[in-house]
CSV table of C-alpha atoms in Angstrom, one decimal:
chain,number,residue,atom,x,y,z
A,954,UNK,CA,87.6,75.4,156.0
A,955,UNK,CA,90.5,77.7,155.2
A,956,UNK,CA,93.0,76.7,152.6
A,957,UNK,CA,92.8,74.1,149.9
A,958,UNK,CA,94.3,70.9,151.1
A,959,UNK,CA,94.6,68.8,154.2
A,960,UNK,CA,96.5,65.6,154.8
A,961,UNK,CA,95.3,62.9,157.2
A,962,UNK,CA,97.0,59.5,158.0
A,963,UNK,CA,95.0,56.5,159.0
A,964,UNK,CA,96.7,53.4,160.4
A,965,UNK,CA,94.6,50.3,160.1
A,966,UNK,CA,94.5,47.8,163.0
A,967,UNK,CA,97.2,45.2,162.8
A,968,UNK,CA,96.1,41.8,161.4
A,969,UNK,CA,96.3,38.8,163.6
A,970,UNK,CA,99.6,37.0,163.7
A,971,UNK,CA,99.6,34.1,161.2
A,972,UNK,CA,101.5,30.9,161.3
A,973,UNK,CA,104.2,32.4,159.1
A,974,UNK,CA,104.5,35.5,161.2
A,975,UNK,CA,102.9,37.7,158.6
A,976,UNK,CA,100.9,39.6,161.1
A,977,UNK,CA,103.7,40.7,163.3
A,978,UNK,CA,103.6,44.5,164.1
A,979,UNK,CA,107.3,45.1,164.9
A,980,UNK,CA,107.4,47.7,162.2
A,981,UNK,CA,108.4,50.4,164.6
A,982,UNK,CA,105.4,52.6,163.8
A,983,UNK,CA,104.1,54.8,166.6
A,984,UNK,CA,101.6,57.7,166.8
A,985,UNK,CA,102.8,59.8,169.7
A,986,UNK,CA,100.4,62.3,171.3
A,987,UNK,CA,100.7,65.8,169.9
A,988,UNK,CA,102.1,68.5,172.2
A,989,UNK,CA,99.5,70.8,173.8
A,990,UNK,CA,98.5,73.6,171.5
A,991,UNK,CA,99.9,71.9,168.4
A,992,UNK,CA,97.8,71.9,165.2
A,993,UNK,CA,99.5,68.8,163.8
A,994,UNK,CA,99.7,65.2,164.7
A,995,UNK,CA,102.8,63.0,164.4
A,996,UNK,CA,103.9,59.6,163.1
A,997,UNK,CA,107.2,58.1,163.9
A,998,UNK,CA,108.8,55.0,162.2
A,999,UNK,CA,111.9,53.3,163.5
A,1000,UNK,CA,114.6,52.4,161.0
A,1001,UNK,CA,115.1,48.6,160.4
A,1002,UNK,CA,118.8,47.8,160.9
A,1003,UNK,CA,119.9,44.8,158.9
A,1004,UNK,CA,121.3,42.0,161.0
A,1005,UNK,CA,125.0,41.2,160.5
A,1006,UNK,CA,126.0,44.7,159.7
A,1007,UNK,CA,128.1,47.1,161.7
A,1008,UNK,CA,126.4,48.0,165.0
A,1009,UNK,CA,124.8,51.4,165.0
A,1010,UNK,CA,121.7,53.1,166.5
A,1011,UNK,CA,118.6,52.9,164.4
A,1012,UNK,CA,117.3,56.3,163.3
A,1013,UNK,CA,113.7,57.4,163.8
A,1014,UNK,CA,111.9,58.9,160.9
A,1015,UNK,CA,109.4,61.6,162.1
A,1016,UNK,CA,106.5,63.0,160.1
A,1017,UNK,CA,103.7,65.5,160.9
A,1018,UNK,CA,100.3,65.8,159.3
A,1019,UNK,CA,97.0,67.7,159.9
A,1020,UNK,CA,95.5,64.6,161.6
A,1021,UNK,CA,96.7,61.1,162.5
A,1022,UNK,CA,94.2,58.3,163.2
A,1023,UNK,CA,95.7,55.2,164.8
A,1024,UNK,CA,94.3,51.7,164.8
A,1025,UNK,CA,91.9,52.4,167.6
A,1026,UNK,CA,90.0,55.0,165.5
A,1027,UNK,CA,86.8,53.5,164.2
A,1028,UNK,CA,84.7,54.6,161.2
A,1029,UNK,CA,82.8,57.1,163.3
A,1030,UNK,CA,86.0,58.8,164.5
A,1031,UNK,CA,87.3,59.0,161.0
A,1032,UNK,CA,84.1,60.7,159.7
A,1033,UNK,CA,84.1,63.1,162.6
A,1034,UNK,CA,87.3,64.5,161.1
A,1035,UNK,CA,86.1,64.5,157.5
A,1036,UNK,CA,82.7,66.0,158.3
A,1037,UNK,CA,83.7,69.7,157.6
A,1038,UNK,CA,84.7,68.8,154.0
A,1039,UNK,CA,81.4,67.2,153.3
A,1040,UNK,CA,79.7,70.3,154.8
A,1041,UNK,CA,81.7,72.5,152.4
A,1042,UNK,CA,80.1,70.6,149.4
A,1043,UNK,CA,76.7,71.4,150.8
A,1044,UNK,CA,77.8,75.0,151.1
A,1045,UNK,CA,78.6,75.1,147.4
A,1046,UNK,CA,82.3,74.2,147.1
A,1047,UNK,CA,84.0,71.6,145.0
A,1048,UNK,CA,85.4,69.0,147.4
A,1049,UNK,CA,87.6,66.0,146.8
A,1050,UNK,CA,88.5,63.3,149.4
A,1051,UNK,CA,90.9,60.7,148.1
A,1052,UNK,CA,92.4,57.6,149.8
A,1053,UNK,CA,96.0,56.7,149.0
A,1054,UNK,CA,98.1,53.8,150.2
A,1055,UNK,CA,99.6,50.4,149.4
A,1056,UNK,CA,97.4,47.4,148.5
A,1057,UNK,CA,95.7,46.0,151.6
A,1058,UNK,CA,96.1,49.2,153.8
A,1059,UNK,CA,92.4,49.8,154.2
A,1060,UNK,CA,91.6,52.4,151.6
A,1061,UNK,CA,88.4,50.8,150.3
A,1062,UNK,CA,87.2,50.1,153.9
A,1063,UNK,CA,87.8,53.7,154.8
A,1064,UNK,CA,85.9,55.0,151.7
A,1065,UNK,CA,83.2,52.4,151.2
A,1066,UNK,CA,83.0,50.4,154.5
A,1067,UNK,CA,82.6,46.7,155.0
A,1068,UNK,CA,78.9,46.2,154.8
A,1069,UNK,CA,76.2,46.4,152.1
A,1070,UNK,CA,74.1,49.4,151.2
A,1071,UNK,CA,72.2,51.5,153.8
A,1072,UNK,CA,68.8,50.1,154.7
A,1073,UNK,CA,67.9,52.4,157.6
A,1074,UNK,CA,67.7,56.1,158.5
A,1075,UNK,CA,71.3,56.0,159.8
A,1076,UNK,CA,74.5,54.4,158.5
A,1077,UNK,CA,75.7,51.2,160.3
A,1078,UNK,CA,78.8,51.2,162.6
A,1079,UNK,CA,81.0,49.9,159.8
A,1080,UNK,CA,79.8,52.3,157.1
A,1081,UNK,CA,82.5,54.2,155.2
A,1082,UNK,CA,82.9,57.8,154.3
A,1083,UNK,CA,80.6,57.4,151.2
A,1084,UNK,CA,77.5,56.3,153.1
A,1085,UNK,CA,78.1,58.7,156.0
A,1086,UNK,CA,78.6,61.6,153.6
A,1087,UNK,CA,75.3,60.8,151.8
A,1088,UNK,CA,73.4,60.9,155.1
A,1089,UNK,CA,75.0,64.1,156.2
A,1090,UNK,CA,74.2,65.9,152.9
A,1091,UNK,CA,70.6,64.7,152.7
A,1092,UNK,CA,70.0,65.6,156.3
A,1093,UNK,CA,71.4,69.1,155.6
A,1094,UNK,CA,69.2,69.4,152.5
A,1095,UNK,CA,66.1,68.6,154.5
A,1096,UNK,CA,67.0,71.1,157.2
A,1097,UNK,CA,67.5,73.9,154.7
A,1098,UNK,CA,64.2,73.0,153.0
A,1099,UNK,CA,62.2,73.1,156.2
A,1100,UNK,CA,63.9,76.1,157.8
A,1101,UNK,CA,64.6,78.4,154.8
A,1102,UNK,CA,62.6,77.1,151.9
A,1103,UNK,CA,65.5,76.0,149.8
A,1104,UNK,CA,65.1,73.7,146.9
A,1105,UNK,CA,67.7,71.1,145.8
A,1106,UNK,CA,68.5,68.8,143.0
A,1107,UNK,CA,71.0,66.0,143.9
A,1108,UNK,CA,72.5,63.5,141.5
A,1109,UNK,CA,75.4,60.9,141.5
A,1110,UNK,CA,78.0,59.7,139.1
A,1111,UNK,CA,80.4,56.8,139.5
A,1112,UNK,CA,83.3,55.8,137.2
A,1113,UNK,CA,86.5,53.8,137.3
A,1114,UNK,CA,89.9,54.3,135.6
A,1115,UNK,CA,91.2,50.9,134.6
A,1116,UNK,CA,94.3,50.5,132.4
A,1117,UNK,CA,94.2,54.3,132.0
A,1118,UNK,CA,90.8,54.1,130.4
A,1119,UNK,CA,87.6,55.6,131.8
A,1120,UNK,CA,84.5,53.4,132.3
A,1121,UNK,CA,81.0,54.5,133.5
A,1122,UNK,CA,79.9,52.2,136.3
A,1123,UNK,CA,76.4,53.6,136.2
A,1124,UNK,CA,75.9,53.0,132.5
A,1125,UNK,CA,73.2,50.8,131.2
A,1126,UNK,CA,73.6,47.0,131.3
A,1127,UNK,CA,76.3,45.1,129.5
A,1128,UNK,CA,80.0,45.4,129.7
A,1129,UNK,CA,81.1,49.0,130.4
A,1130,UNK,CA,82.9,50.6,127.4
A,1131,UNK,CA,85.8,53.1,127.5
A,1132,UNK,CA,84.7,56.8,127.5
A,1133,UNK,CA,86.5,59.7,126.0
A,1134,UNK,CA,87.5,62.6,128.3
A,1135,UNK,CA,87.6,66.2,127.2
A,1136,UNK,CA,88.5,69.6,128.6
A,1137,UNK,CA,85.6,71.8,127.5
A,1138,UNK,CA,87.2,75.0,128.9
A,1139,UNK,CA,84.7,75.1,131.7
A,1140,UNK,CA,84.9,71.5,133.0
A,1141,UNK,CA,86.5,68.1,132.5
A,1142,UNK,CA,83.8,66.1,130.7
A,1143,UNK,CA,83.4,62.4,130.2
A,1144,UNK,CA,81.4,61.6,127.0
A,1145,UNK,CA,78.1,59.8,127.7
A,1146,UNK,CA,78.7,59.7,131.5
A,1147,UNK,CA,75.4,58.8,133.2
A,1148,UNK,CA,74.2,60.9,136.0
A,1149,UNK,CA,71.4,59.5,138.2
A,1150,UNK,CA,69.0,61.8,140.2
A,1151,UNK,CA,68.5,60.7,143.8
A,1152,UNK,CA,66.1,61.8,146.5
A,1153,UNK,CA,67.5,60.2,149.6
A,1154,UNK,CA,70.7,58.6,151.0
A,1155,UNK,CA,69.3,55.1,150.9
A,1156,UNK,CA,68.4,55.4,147.2
A,1157,UNK,CA,71.8,56.8,146.3
A,1158,UNK,CA,73.6,54.1,148.2
A,1159,UNK,CA,71.6,51.3,146.5
A,1160,UNK,CA,72.5,52.8,143.1
A,1161,UNK,CA,76.2,53.0,144.0
A,1162,UNK,CA,76.2,49.5,145.6
A,1163,UNK,CA,75.1,48.1,142.2
A,1164,UNK,CA,77.8,50.1,140.4
A,1165,UNK,CA,80.6,48.9,142.8
A,1166,UNK,CA,79.9,45.3,141.7
A,1167,UNK,CA,81.1,46.2,138.2
A,1168,UNK,CA,84.5,47.4,139.4
A,1169,UNK,CA,87.7,45.5,138.4
A,1170,UNK,CA,89.1,43.5,141.4
A,1171,UNK,CA,91.6,40.5,141.6
A,1172,UNK,CA,93.2,38.3,144.2
A,1173,UNK,CA,96.9,39.0,144.8
A,1174,UNK,CA,99.4,37.9,147.4
A,1175,UNK,CA,98.9,41.2,149.2
A,1176,UNK,CA,95.0,41.3,149.1
A,1177,UNK,CA,92.3,38.7,148.3
A,1178,UNK,CA,90.1,41.5,146.9
A,1179,UNK,CA,92.6,44.0,145.5
A,1180,UNK,CA,91.1,46.9,143.6
A,1181,UNK,CA,92.7,47.0,140.2
A,1182,UNK,CA,91.2,50.4,139.2
A,1183,UNK,CA,90.7,53.9,140.6
A,1184,UNK,CA,87.1,54.5,141.5
A,1185,UNK,CA,85.7,58.0,141.4
A,1186,UNK,CA,82.3,58.9,142.9
A,1187,UNK,CA,80.6,62.3,142.6
A,1188,UNK,CA,77.6,63.8,144.4
A,1189,UNK,CA,76.3,67.0,142.7
A,1190,UNK,CA,74.4,69.3,145.0
A,1191,UNK,CA,72.5,72.1,143.2
A,1192,UNK,CA,70.4,74.3,145.5
A,1193,UNK,CA,68.5,77.6,145.4
A,1194,UNK,CA,67.2,79.7,148.3
A,1195,UNK,CA,63.5,80.3,148.6
A,1196,UNK,CA,63.8,83.9,147.5
A,1197,UNK,CA,66.0,83.0,144.5
A,1198,UNK,CA,68.9,85.3,145.6
A,1199,UNK,CA,71.4,82.6,146.4
A,1200,UNK,CA,72.4,79.6,144.3
A,1201,UNK,CA,74.8,76.8,145.4
A,1202,UNK,CA,76.5,74.4,143.0
A,1203,UNK,CA,78.6,72.1,145.2
A,1204,UNK,CA,80.2,68.7,144.3
A,1205,UNK,CA,81.6,66.1,146.6
A,1206,UNK,CA,84.1,63.8,145.0
A,1207,UNK,CA,85.2,60.6,146.8
A,1208,UNK,CA,88.1,58.7,145.2
A,1209,UNK,CA,89.2,55.2,146.2
A,1210,UNK,CA,92.6,54.9,144.5
A,1211,UNK,CA,94.0,51.5,143.5
A,1212,UNK,CA,96.8,50.5,145.8
A,1213,UNK,CA,100.4,51.1,145.1
A,1214,UNK,CA,102.3,47.9,145.1
A,1215,UNK,CA,105.7,46.2,144.6
A,1216,UNK,CA,105.3,43.7,141.8
A,1217,UNK,CA,107.2,40.9,143.7
A,1218,UNK,CA,105.3,41.4,146.9
A,1219,UNK,CA,101.9,41.2,145.3
A,1220,UNK,CA,102.8,38.4,142.9
A,1221,UNK,CA,101.9,40.4,139.9
A,1222,UNK,CA,105.2,39.4,138.2
A,1223,UNK,CA,103.8,35.8,137.9
A,1224,UNK,CA,100.6,36.8,136.1
A,1225,UNK,CA,100.6,38.8,132.8
A,1226,UNK,CA,97.2,40.4,133.5
A,1227,UNK,CA,98.1,41.4,137.1
A,1228,UNK,CA,101.5,42.7,135.8
A,1229,UNK,CA,99.8,45.0,133.3
A,1230,UNK,CA,97.3,46.2,135.8
A,1231,UNK,CA,100.1,47.0,138.4
A,1232,UNK,CA,102.2,48.8,135.8
A,1233,UNK,CA,99.3,51.1,134.9
A,1234,UNK,CA,98.3,51.6,138.6
A,1235,UNK,CA,101.9,52.6,139.6
A,1236,UNK,CA,102.3,54.8,136.5
A,1237,UNK,CA,99.1,56.8,137.3
A,1238,UNK,CA,100.0,57.1,141.0
A,1239,UNK,CA,103.5,58.4,139.9
A,1240,UNK,CA,101.7,60.9,137.7
A,1241,UNK,CA,99.7,62.0,140.7
A,1242,UNK,CA,102.9,62.5,142.7
A,1243,UNK,CA,104.5,64.5,139.8
A,1244,UNK,CA,101.4,66.7,139.5
A,1245,UNK,CA,101.3,67.5,143.2
A,1246,UNK,CA,105.1,68.2,143.1
A,1247,UNK,CA,104.5,70.7,140.3
A,1248,UNK,CA,101.7,72.4,142.2
A,1249,UNK,CA,103.7,72.7,145.4
A,1250,UNK,CA,106.7,74.2,143.4
A,1251,UNK,CA,104.5,77.1,142.4
A,1252,UNK,CA,105.1,76.5,138.6
A,1253,UNK,CA,101.4,76.2,137.8
A,1254,UNK,CA,102.1,76.8,134.1
A,1255,UNK,CA,103.7,73.4,133.7
A,1256,UNK,CA,101.5,71.1,135.8
A,1257,UNK,CA,101.4,67.6,134.1
A,1258,UNK,CA,97.6,67.0,134.5
A,1259,UNK,CA,97.4,65.2,131.2
A,1260,UNK,CA,100.0,62.6,132.0
A,1261,UNK,CA,97.3,60.2,133.2
A,1262,UNK,CA,93.5,60.0,133.1
A,1263,UNK,CA,93.5,60.1,136.9
A,1264,UNK,CA,95.2,63.5,137.2
A,1265,UNK,CA,93.2,64.8,134.2
A,1266,UNK,CA,89.9,64.0,135.9
A,1267,UNK,CA,91.2,65.3,139.3
A,1268,UNK,CA,92.3,68.6,137.8
A,1269,UNK,CA,89.3,70.7,139.0
A,1270,UNK,CA,89.8,69.3,142.6
A,1271,UNK,CA,93.5,70.3,142.9
A,1272,UNK,CA,93.2,74.0,142.2
A,1273,UNK,CA,91.0,77.1,142.4
A,1274,UNK,CA,88.7,77.2,145.4
A,1275,UNK,CA,88.4,73.5,145.7
A,1276,UNK,CA,88.8,71.8,149.1
A,1277,UNK,CA,90.9,68.6,149.0
A,1278,UNK,CA,91.6,66.0,151.7
A,1279,UNK,CA,94.1,63.3,151.1
A,1280,UNK,CA,93.9,60.3,153.5
A,1281,UNK,CA,97.1,58.2,153.5
A,1282,UNK,CA,96.4,54.7,154.7
A,1283,UNK,CA,99.1,52.6,156.4
A,1284,UNK,CA,99.5,48.9,157.1
A,1285,UNK,CA,101.5,48.6,160.4
A,1286,UNK,CA,103.0,45.1,159.9
A,1287,UNK,CA,106.7,44.6,159.7
A,1288,UNK,CA,106.8,43.4,156.1
A,1289,UNK,CA,105.2,46.7,155.0
A,1290,UNK,CA,107.9,48.9,156.5
A,1291,UNK,CA,109.3,50.1,153.1
A,1292,UNK,CA,105.8,50.9,151.7
A,1293,UNK,CA,104.9,52.7,154.9
A,1294,UNK,CA,107.9,55.0,154.6
A,1295,UNK,CA,107.1,55.6,150.9
A,1296,UNK,CA,103.5,56.5,151.7
A,1297,UNK,CA,104.5,58.8,154.6
A,1298,UNK,CA,107.1,60.6,152.5
A,1299,UNK,CA,104.5,61.2,149.7
A,1300,UNK,CA,102.0,62.4,152.3
A,1301,UNK,CA,104.7,64.8,153.6
A,1302,UNK,CA,105.2,66.2,150.1
A,1303,UNK,CA,101.4,66.8,149.7
């Protein structure tokens, strides 16, 4: 991969129409075919013209990204596009793939899939990027061992950022406790963060499936299983060639961000706990936007990485020789029109 960052858009399939019309898809969102020879894909969103106002023609908002995956794209098709990033981690690069979007847009399904842990030599049809990435990396490791005599050590970490505090999801039993985060000068370190050595994809997925059960989730009006925290997974890949002349220290970071949300739409205004969670979520996502804006402006001396734990932890993935992929997830229904435009505009900025 050349360059540091790519932006994909994934539109989840429309939900079935409910009795209250909540599943209607008249949001005016289309994914037109890219022109021949174009390196970018397009998304178009028709403006909603309020009834009763002066008659005028609705505008069409047009956006372009590195790749757009519509509702017909399954998990296999998504991973086909993400595969080069995972390969870069095996090649020794720092790689970060993060999923962004409103609550209920399919971020967690994209990253973690809809089923349980892997139980066979291949991921199931509904497996997410995490399970598929594990299989790709371990398959590559075995090929390098057999063909060139490489040796590898692989380990995993998993943490969450909840109310701007960092928790180790792989820590020993009991309720997870907040962890301090420090900049050591060489890396961003989380005090006492547990790293678990793994020998195969199935073992890694079983470890991570247990960790995911400790994550904070709540039911809101927008999503029955809304993630109330940012979840960060890391797979460390340390390898050495048989003759000892080449060493690779790659790291694959997969980040399932909590969903951006309007307080009234999610019902968070009616519940003090949900309200506090939503405020911290939106604040950290705003900090991510400000950080990326500073990076794109070229003023790298004043990048606000320390404005939130999220951007502080992602700092190594957003600069240097790191490879970053941002997947912006969209919900196509009419009632999500405003959130869709906000997500697409942020994706355009990235």
